[in-house]
Short mmCIF file of C-alpha atoms in Angstrom, two decimals:
data_model
loop_
_atom_site.label_atom_id
_atom_site.label_comp_id
_atom_site.label_asym_id
_atom_site.label_seq_id
_atom_site.Cartn_x
_atom_site.Cartn_y
_atom_site.Cartn_z
CA UNK A 232 10.93 -19.55 -18.90
CA UNK A 233 9.72 -22.32 -16.65
CA UNK A 234 6.64 -21.23 -14.72
CA UNK A 235 4.57 -23.14 -12.01
CA UNK A 236 1.88 -22.05 -9.78
CA UNK A 237 3.74 -22.76 -6.52
CA UNK A 238 7.81 -22.27 -7.71
CA UNK A 239 9.76 -19.28 -8.61
CA UNK A 240 10.62 -17.96 -12.59
CA UNK A 241 13.59 -16.26 -13.95
CA UNK A 242 12.45 -13.15 -15.13
CA UNK A 243 13.21 -12.71 -19.05
CA UNK A 244 14.31 -9.15 -20.80
CA UNK A 245 11.01 -8.88 -22.53
CA UNK A 246 9.28 -9.59 -19.28
CA UNK A 247 10.97 -7.08 -17.18
CA UNK A 248 9.27 -4.09 -19.42
CA UNK A 249 5.95 -5.17 -18.43
CA UNK A 250 7.16 -5.23 -14.78
CA UNK A 251 4.81 -2.55 -12.76
CA UNK A 252 2.47 -2.20 -15.22
CA UNK A 253 -1.20 -1.61 -14.58
CA UNK A 254 -3.05 -4.92 -16.25
CA UNK A 255 -6.32 -5.44 -16.98
CA UNK A 256 -7.45 -9.12 -17.80
CA UNK A 257 -10.81 -9.98 -19.48
CA UNK A 258 -11.55 -13.75 -18.70
CA UNK A 259 -9.20 -14.09 -15.66
CA UNK A 260 -11.55 -16.68 -13.80
CA UNK A 261 -11.09 -19.14 -16.97
CA UNK A 262 -8.14 -21.50 -17.73
CA UNK A 263 -5.89 -19.57 -20.19
CA UNK A 264 -6.59 -16.68 -17.93
CA UNK A 265 -5.56 -18.03 -15.12
CA UNK A 266 -2.37 -19.21 -16.30
CA UNK A 267 -1.82 -15.75 -18.03
CA UNK A 268 -2.59 -13.82 -14.81
CA UNK A 269 -0.48 -16.17 -12.71
CA UNK A 270 2.24 -15.56 -15.05
CA UNK A 271 1.62 -11.59 -14.71
CA UNK A 272 1.74 -11.70 -11.24
CA UNK A 273 5.14 -13.44 -11.12
CA UNK A 274 6.56 -10.93 -12.91
CA UNK A 275 5.47 -7.81 -10.87
CA UNK A 276 2.53 -6.82 -12.70
CA UNK A 277 -0.47 -5.19 -10.90
CA UNK A 278 -3.17 -7.18 -12.60
CA UNK A 279 -6.91 -6.46 -12.44
CA UNK A 280 -10.04 -9.01 -14.22
CA UNK A 281 -13.20 -8.77 -15.13
CA UNK A 282 -15.15 -12.15 -15.85
CA UNK A 283 -17.90 -14.67 -15.34
CA UNK A 284 -17.61 -17.05 -12.48
CA UNK A 285 -15.81 -19.96 -12.93
CA UNK A 286 -17.43 -21.99 -15.65
CA UNK A 287 -16.56 -25.65 -13.73
CA UNK A 288 -16.28 -27.44 -10.51
CA UNK A 289 -13.44 -27.66 -10.15
CA UNK A 290 -11.34 -24.92 -11.84
CA UNK A 291 -8.22 -23.59 -11.81
CA UNK A 292 -9.20 -20.25 -10.65
CA UNK A 293 -10.14 -21.98 -7.32
CA UNK A 294 -7.29 -24.22 -7.03
CA UNK A 295 -4.63 -22.26 -7.69
CA UNK A 296 -6.21 -19.47 -6.05
CA UNK A 297 -5.64 -16.98 -8.91
CA UNK A 298 -7.70 -14.08 -7.26
CA UNK A 299 -4.97 -13.93 -4.42
CA UNK A 300 -3.51 -10.27 -5.38
CA UNK A 301 -5.53 -9.62 -8.13
CA UNK A 302 -8.48 -6.98 -8.12
CA UNK A 303 -10.93 -9.47 -9.37
CA UNK A 304 -14.51 -8.41 -10.53
CA UNK A 305 -17.40 -10.59 -11.56
CA UNK A 306 -18.92 -9.57 -14.51
CA UNK A 307 -20.53 -9.91 -18.17
CA UNK A 308 -18.75 -8.53 -21.12
CA UNK A 309 -22.17 -8.32 -22.60
CA UNK A 310 -22.67 -5.64 -20.73
CA UNK A 311 -20.92 -2.60 -21.99
CA UNK A 312 -21.72 -0.76 -18.78
CA UNK A 313 -20.19 -3.61 -16.90
CA UNK A 314 -16.89 -3.05 -18.85
CA UNK A 315 -16.29 0.52 -18.72
CA UNK A 316 -16.97 0.81 -15.37
CA UNK A 317 -14.39 -1.85 -14.81
CA UNK A 318 -11.64 -0.47 -16.78
CA UNK A 319 -12.18 3.01 -15.75
CA UNK A 320 -12.19 1.69 -12.10
CA UNK A 321 -8.55 0.12 -12.89
CA UNK A 322 -7.14 2.84 -15.17
CA UNK A 323 -4.70 -0.26 -16.56
CA UNK A 324 -2.14 0.52 -19.57
CA UNK A 325 -2.78 -2.76 -21.35
CA UNK A 326 -5.74 -4.93 -21.78
CA UNK A 327 -5.38 -8.48 -22.83
CA UNK A 328 -8.80 -9.69 -24.31
CA UNK A 329 -9.47 -13.31 -23.27
CA UNK A 330 -12.68 -13.32 -22.52
CA UNK A 331 -15.03 -15.72 -24.62
CA UNK A 332 -17.17 -18.22 -25.19
CA UNK A 333 -14.96 -20.78 -26.33
CA UNK A 334 -16.27 -24.20 -27.08
CA UNK A 335 -17.02 -25.11 -30.58
CA UNK A 336 -19.87 -27.80 -29.04
CA UNK A 337 -21.74 -24.98 -27.10
CA UNK A 338 -21.84 -22.44 -29.94
CA UNK A 339 -24.42 -24.77 -31.87
CA UNK A 340 -26.44 -25.28 -28.38
CA UNK A 341 -26.61 -21.32 -28.11
CA UNK A 342 -24.96 -19.28 -30.80
CA UNK A 343 -26.72 -16.33 -30.11
CA UNK A 344 -24.83 -15.99 -26.62
CA UNK A 345 -21.74 -17.07 -28.38
CA UNK A 346 -21.77 -14.23 -31.08
CA UNK A 347 -23.05 -11.93 -28.11
CA UNK A 348 -19.99 -12.82 -26.34
CA UNK A 349 -17.32 -12.80 -28.91
CA UNK A 350 -17.98 -10.48 -31.30
CA UNK A 351 -20.26 -8.07 -29.52
CA UNK A 352 -18.33 -8.61 -26.00
CA UNK A 353 -14.73 -7.37 -28.08
CA UNK A 354 -16.77 -4.32 -29.05
CA UNK A 355 -17.33 -3.59 -25.94
CA UNK A 356 -13.71 -4.18 -24.65
CA UNK A 357 -12.29 -2.11 -27.13
CA UNK A 358 -14.71 1.02 -27.04
CA UNK A 359 -13.83 0.79 -23.01
CA UNK A 360 -10.11 1.16 -24.04
CA UNK A 361 -10.42 3.79 -26.18
CA UNK A 362 -12.31 5.89 -23.90
CA UNK A 363 -10.29 5.30 -20.65
CA UNK A 364 -7.16 7.68 -20.30
CA UNK A 365 -3.97 5.77 -19.97
CA UNK A 366 -4.83 2.73 -21.70
CA UNK A 367 -1.92 2.01 -24.25
CA UNK A 368 -2.40 -1.15 -25.89
CA UNK A 369 -5.08 -3.79 -25.89
CA UNK A 370 -4.66 -7.46 -27.18
CA UNK A 371 -7.26 -9.36 -28.31
CA UNK A 372 -6.75 -13.12 -28.14
CA UNK A 373 -9.03 -14.78 -30.81
CA UNK A 374 -8.12 -18.66 -32.41
CA UNK A 375 -6.29 -20.31 -35.52
CA UNK A 376 -10.27 -21.10 -36.32
CA UNK A 377 -10.80 -17.62 -37.77
CA UNK A 378 -9.51 -18.74 -41.31
CA UNK A 379 -12.06 -19.40 -43.83
CA UNK A 380 -12.09 -23.63 -44.31
CA UNK A 381 -9.90 -23.60 -47.74
CA UNK A 382 -10.14 -27.52 -47.28
CA UNK A 383 -6.04 -27.79 -48.12
CA UNK A 384 -3.24 -29.97 -46.59
CA UNK A 385 -1.29 -26.54 -45.67
CA UNK A 386 -1.07 -24.31 -42.72
CA UNK A 387 -2.91 -20.96 -42.70
CA UNK A 388 -1.40 -17.58 -43.26
CA UNK A 389 -2.12 -14.44 -41.33
CA UNK A 390 -3.18 -12.76 -44.19
CA UNK A 391 -5.53 -15.73 -45.38
CA UNK A 392 -9.15 -14.86 -45.67
CA UNK A 393 -11.48 -15.15 -42.60
CA UNK A 394 -14.27 -17.47 -42.35
CA UNK A 395 -16.04 -19.80 -40.56
CA UNK A 396 -18.62 -22.36 -40.56
CA UNK A 397 -19.45 -22.97 -37.48
CA UNK A 398 -20.46 -20.21 -35.01
CA UNK A 399 -17.89 -20.48 -32.86
CA UNK A 400 -15.77 -20.00 -35.80
CA UNK A 401 -17.66 -17.36 -37.17
CA UNK A 402 -17.86 -15.58 -34.21
CA UNK A 403 -14.11 -15.36 -33.57
CA UNK A 404 -13.77 -13.81 -37.10
CA UNK A 405 -16.07 -11.39 -36.48
CA UNK A 406 -14.23 -10.27 -33.59
CA UNK A 407 -11.14 -10.03 -35.80
CA UNK A 408 -13.24 -7.97 -37.80
CA UNK A 409 -14.12 -5.52 -35.05
CA UNK A 410 -10.78 -5.24 -33.65
CA UNK A 411 -9.92 -4.36 -37.49
CA UNK A 412 -12.14 -1.52 -37.35
CA UNK A 413 -11.27 -0.02 -33.74
CA UNK A 414 -7.88 -0.22 -35.00
CA UNK A 415 -8.10 1.55 -38.09
CA UNK A 416 -11.15 4.38 -37.44
CA UNK A 417 -12.40 4.37 -33.87
CA UNK A 418 -8.75 4.05 -32.01
CA UNK A 419 -7.54 7.78 -33.13
CA UNK A 420 -11.05 8.75 -32.47
CA UNK A 421 -10.64 8.03 -28.75
CA UNK A 422 -7.11 7.59 -26.68
CA UNK A 423 -5.08 6.51 -30.02
CA UNK A 424 -4.95 2.97 -27.74
CA UNK A 425 -3.02 0.29 -30.31
CA UNK A 426 -4.92 -2.76 -31.03
CA UNK A 427 -3.36 -6.12 -31.63
CA UNK A 428 -5.00 -9.74 -32.24
CA UNK A 429 -3.20 -12.57 -31.58
CA UNK A 430 -4.36 -15.90 -33.02
CA UNK A 431 -3.80 -19.31 -30.71
CA UNK A 432 -4.21 -23.14 -31.62
CA UNK A 433 -5.65 -25.58 -29.05
CA UNK A 434 -4.19 -24.84 -25.34
CA UNK A 435 -3.37 -27.40 -23.11
CA UNK A 436 -2.01 -27.59 -19.27
CA UNK A 437 -3.06 -28.37 -15.75
CA UNK A 438 -6.55 -27.00 -14.28
CA UNK A 439 -8.68 -27.45 -17.72
CA UNK A 440 -11.97 -29.12 -16.59
CA UNK A 441 -13.81 -28.00 -19.79
CA UNK A 442 -16.22 -30.34 -21.44
CA UNK A 443 -14.06 -31.96 -24.43
CA UNK A 444 -10.50 -31.34 -23.55
CA UNK A 445 -7.67 -33.64 -24.56
CA UNK A 446 -5.75 -33.55 -21.39
CA UNK A 447 -8.83 -33.87 -19.21
CA UNK A 448 -9.75 -36.92 -21.23
CA UNK A 449 -6.12 -38.44 -21.43
CA UNK A 450 -6.38 -40.22 -17.76
CA UNK A 451 -9.12 -42.48 -18.44
CA UNK A 452 -7.94 -43.13 -22.12
CA UNK A 453 -4.86 -44.25 -21.44
CA UNK A 454 -6.27 -46.61 -18.61
CA UNK A 455 -8.20 -48.34 -21.63
CA UNK A 456 -4.99 -48.36 -24.14
CA UNK A 457 -4.46 -45.99 -27.13
CA UNK A 458 -7.67 -44.44 -28.53
CA UNK A 459 -8.54 -41.27 -30.65
CA UNK A 460 -8.46 -38.58 -28.00
CA UNK A 461 -10.19 -35.79 -31.05
CA UNK A 462 -7.68 -33.73 -31.41
CA UNK A 463 -8.13 -31.89 -34.83
CA UNK A 464 -5.61 -32.98 -37.49
CA UNK A 465 -3.45 -29.91 -38.59
CA UNK A 466 -3.73 -28.08 -35.28
CA UNK A 467 -1.21 -27.95 -32.99
CA UNK A 468 -1.09 -27.42 -29.16
CA UNK A 469 0.34 -24.92 -26.98
CA UNK A 470 1.50 -25.21 -23.23
CA UNK A 471 -0.62 -22.98 -21.31
CA UNK A 472 1.88 -21.25 -19.53
CA UNK A 473 3.22 -20.23 -23.07
CA UNK A 474 0.33 -18.83 -24.18
CA UNK A 475 -0.05 -15.87 -22.19
CA UNK A 476 3.66 -14.63 -22.46
CA UNK A 477 3.59 -15.47 -26.70
CA UNK A 478 0.12 -13.63 -27.20
CA UNK A 479 1.92 -10.92 -25.76
CA UNK A 480 5.74 -11.03 -27.13
CA UNK A 481 4.78 -11.81 -30.29
CA UNK A 482 2.75 -8.54 -30.49
CA UNK A 483 4.66 -6.06 -28.27
CA UNK A 484 7.54 -7.78 -27.24
CA UNK A 485 11.41 -7.09 -26.94
CA UNK A 486 13.10 -5.59 -29.39
CA UNK A 487 9.75 -3.78 -30.35
CA UNK A 488 9.45 -0.54 -31.80
CA UNK A 489 5.39 -0.70 -30.60
CA UNK A 490 6.46 -1.21 -27.22
CA UNK A 491 9.12 1.59 -27.32
CA UNK A 492 6.18 3.72 -28.66
CA UNK A 493 4.09 2.71 -25.77
CA UNK A 494 6.72 3.41 -23.29
CA UNK A 495 7.16 7.09 -24.50
CA UNK A 496 3.60 7.89 -23.92
#
């Protein structure tokens, strides 16, 4: 699929299953969330979002008019009441949870905010999801840094142990455990919402003005000739437009028993 902020796109078969769905995105004012919302609008979804104000000036949210056609709410996922009210207001069938404190460097400067946002914030989203009728599925987006560092040259597999030495990685590993607990025990004590995790690597694309990002630093570095951009060895990069659709397709894509189960509800 080719997608731009201004051009059209060809709708793929798996996207047709989402057309017309009420989808609630946390973190829609951020870089990845902005691209995700743009994609969802293009395929005909009814989109709402909850997030803090954009963290940078300029921002993709403002530059690409992400709020157009979206029921956008500004609020903090660290507040359970805020999350429950927003979800209950929109009554989505699907929630895609992206809101996070996403910067490793900031996690050292403010570890409490990082754990509160990434771990407790995830619990708040899942609590709101299981208590709101009509919510069929939640996809929680985490990171490939959730794995315990084994100090080896091979890639990690989904069944490898969770860990994380720095506060960011540890907080995201905590979010994975929160989601696993809700999936195993709490969902059935609510509306039986389906819960899945998707772990992403580095995501690159236009509109990312956050600190320490590769693309943001690319142009000035190129002017000075080849240099180290600070990418972590062994971590690939995913184009932003692929990250949103891929997160959904990897967990609830077509052909999919899980999606057919959702559609029958």
